[in-house]
Amino acid sequence: MKVENKVGQRVPEVTFQTRENDNWVKRTTADIFKGKKVVVFSLPGAYTPTCSSAQLPRYNELAAAFRQNGVSEVICLSVNDAFVMNAWKSAQNAANVTFLPDGNGEFTEKMGMLCDKTAIGFGKRSWRYSMLVNDGVIEKIFVEPDKDGDPFEVSDADTMLEAINPKAAKPEFVSIITRDGCPHCARAKKLLDAKGFQYEELKLGPALTSRSIRAMTGRSTVPQVFIGGKHIGGADDLEKHFANK
């Protein structure tokens, strides 16, 4: 779809019907944007493949980097109701992103981003785009090209962060393999927490055994820490890694 350049325009005045603690809460455009710098990314639908596997997870991962570069809030907007958006947020474990339901498509239509997805049973949905909004005014906007299907080329989190600050530091991916009751695992996690690392914890169990650890690392002990695709090792190795930084 073809969209006019909206840089310098104000975002539409609407009221969003959200759900907080099982109560309806109305949030206006002013509540969300006034006096703040906000990143918004809008997508065709909750639980859909590209949205769930690529766009949302990366914005969640880079939320801290956005905050370090002056962004107050990262918002995911979709033409879905509040119940669906809240359930999707929980399923995605996306605690760093605010989910904003545009159930009636009012904001999306006023943005000129409402598109017809009836051919796949979606009805009216949002075209995929992202924008940086400063005190209600659009400073940057990235709209996916007018192509068939569901293009995902410019509205990603990395493109937005680089547009805000080309030299912005990005977090490294960290995973740690642990076992319940392991004091060395607790020590390694404490080290990662102290350094401000977010990490994925994988616990030993039926799906992950000591044989698996040996196959991946050549060791059978826990913890085993991986940072940025590199195997660091156990808690002692992690201490040495940070000491050499």
CSV table of N, CA, C and O in Angstrom, one decimal, residues 176-180 185 201-213 220-222:
chain,number,residue,atom,x,y,z
A,176,ILE,N,22.6,-19.7,29.7
A,176,ILE,CA,23.3,-20.4,30.8
A,176,ILE,C,22.6,-21.7,31.1
A,176,ILE,O,21.4,-21.8,31.2
A,177,ILE,N,23.3,-22.8,31.1
A,177,ILE,CA,22.8,-24.1,31.4
A,177,ILE,C,23.0,-24.4,32.9
A,177,ILE,O,24.1,-24.3,33.4
A,178,THR,N,21.9,-24.7,33.6
A,178,THR,CA,22.0,-24.9,35.0
A,178,THR,C,21.3,-26.1,35.5
A,178,THR,O,20.7,-26.8,34.8
A,179,ARG,N,21.5,-26.4,36.8
A,179,ARG,CA,20.8,-27.4,37.5
A,179,ARG,C,20.2,-26.9,38.8
A,179,ARG,O,20.9,-26.1,39.5
A,180,ASP,N,19.0,-27.3,39.2
A,180,ASP,CA,18.4,-26.9,40.5
A,180,ASP,C,19.3,-27.3,41.6
A,180,ASP,O,19.9,-28.4,41.7
A,185,CYS,N,26.0,-22.6,39.8
A,185,CYS,CA,25.0,-22.0,38.9
A,185,CYS,C,24.5,-20.7,39.4
A,185,CYS,O,24.4,-19.7,38.7
A,201,GLU,N,17.9,-19.0,30.7
A,201,GLU,CA,18.3,-20.1,31.5
A,201,GLU,C,17.8,-21.4,31.0
A,201,GLU,O,16.5,-21.6,30.9
A,202,LEU,N,18.6,-22.4,30.8
A,202,LEU,CA,18.2,-23.7,30.3
A,202,LEU,C,18.6,-24.7,31.4
A,202,LEU,O,19.8,-24.9,31.8
A,203,LYS,N,17.6,-25.4,32.0
A,203,LYS,CA,17.8,-26.3,33.1
A,203,LYS,C,18.0,-27.8,32.6
A,203,LYS,O,17.3,-28.2,31.7
A,204,LEU,N,18.8,-28.5,33.3
A,204,LEU,CA,19.0,-29.9,33.0
A,204,LEU,C,17.7,-30.6,33.3
A,204,LEU,O,16.9,-30.3,34.2
A,205,GLY,N,17.3,-31.6,32.4
A,205,GLY,CA,16.1,-32.3,32.5
A,205,GLY,C,16.0,-33.3,31.4
A,205,GLY,O,17.0,-33.6,30.8
A,206,PRO,N,14.8,-33.9,31.2
A,206,PRO,CA,14.7,-35.0,30.2
A,206,PRO,C,15.1,-34.5,28.8
A,206,PRO,O,15.7,-35.3,28.0
A,207,ALA,N,14.9,-33.2,28.5
A,207,ALA,CA,15.2,-32.7,27.1
A,207,ALA,C,16.6,-32.2,27.0
A,207,ALA,O,17.1,-31.9,25.9
A,208,LEU,N,17.3,-32.0,28.2
A,208,LEU,CA,18.7,-31.5,28.2
A,208,LEU,C,19.4,-32.3,29.2
A,208,LEU,O,19.3,-32.0,30.4
A,209,THR,N,20.3,-33.2,28.8
A,209,THR,CA,21.0,-34.0,29.7
A,209,THR,C,22.5,-33.7,29.7
A,209,THR,O,23.0,-32.9,28.9
A,210,SER,N,23.3,-34.3,30.7
A,210,SER,CA,24.7,-34.1,30.7
A,210,SER,C,25.4,-34.6,29.4
A,210,SER,O,26.4,-34.0,29.0
A,211,ARG,N,24.8,-35.6,28.7
A,211,ARG,CA,25.3,-36.0,27.4
A,211,ARG,C,25.2,-34.9,26.4
A,211,ARG,O,26.1,-34.7,25.6
A,212,SER,N,24.1,-34.1,26.5
A,212,SER,CA,23.9,-33.0,25.6
A,212,SER,C,24.9,-31.9,25.8
A,212,SER,O,25.5,-31.4,24.9
A,213,ILE,N,25.2,-31.7,27.1
A,213,ILE,CA,26.2,-30.6,27.5
A,213,ILE,C,27.5,-31.0,27.0
A,213,ILE,O,28.3,-30.2,26.4
A,220,SER,N,30.8,-31.9,31.1
A,220,SER,CA,29.5,-32.5,31.6
A,220,SER,C,29.0,-31.8,32.9
A,220,SER,O,28.1,-32.2,33.5
A,221,THR,N,29.7,-30.7,33.3
A,221,THR,CA,29.4,-30.0,34.5
A,221,THR,C,28.5,-28.8,34.2
A,221,THR,O,28.5,-28.3,33.1
A,222,VAL,N,27.9,-28.3,35.2
A,222,VAL,CA,27.1,-27.0,35.1
A,222,VAL,C,27.6,-26.1,36.2
A,222,VAL,O,28.2,-26.5,37.2
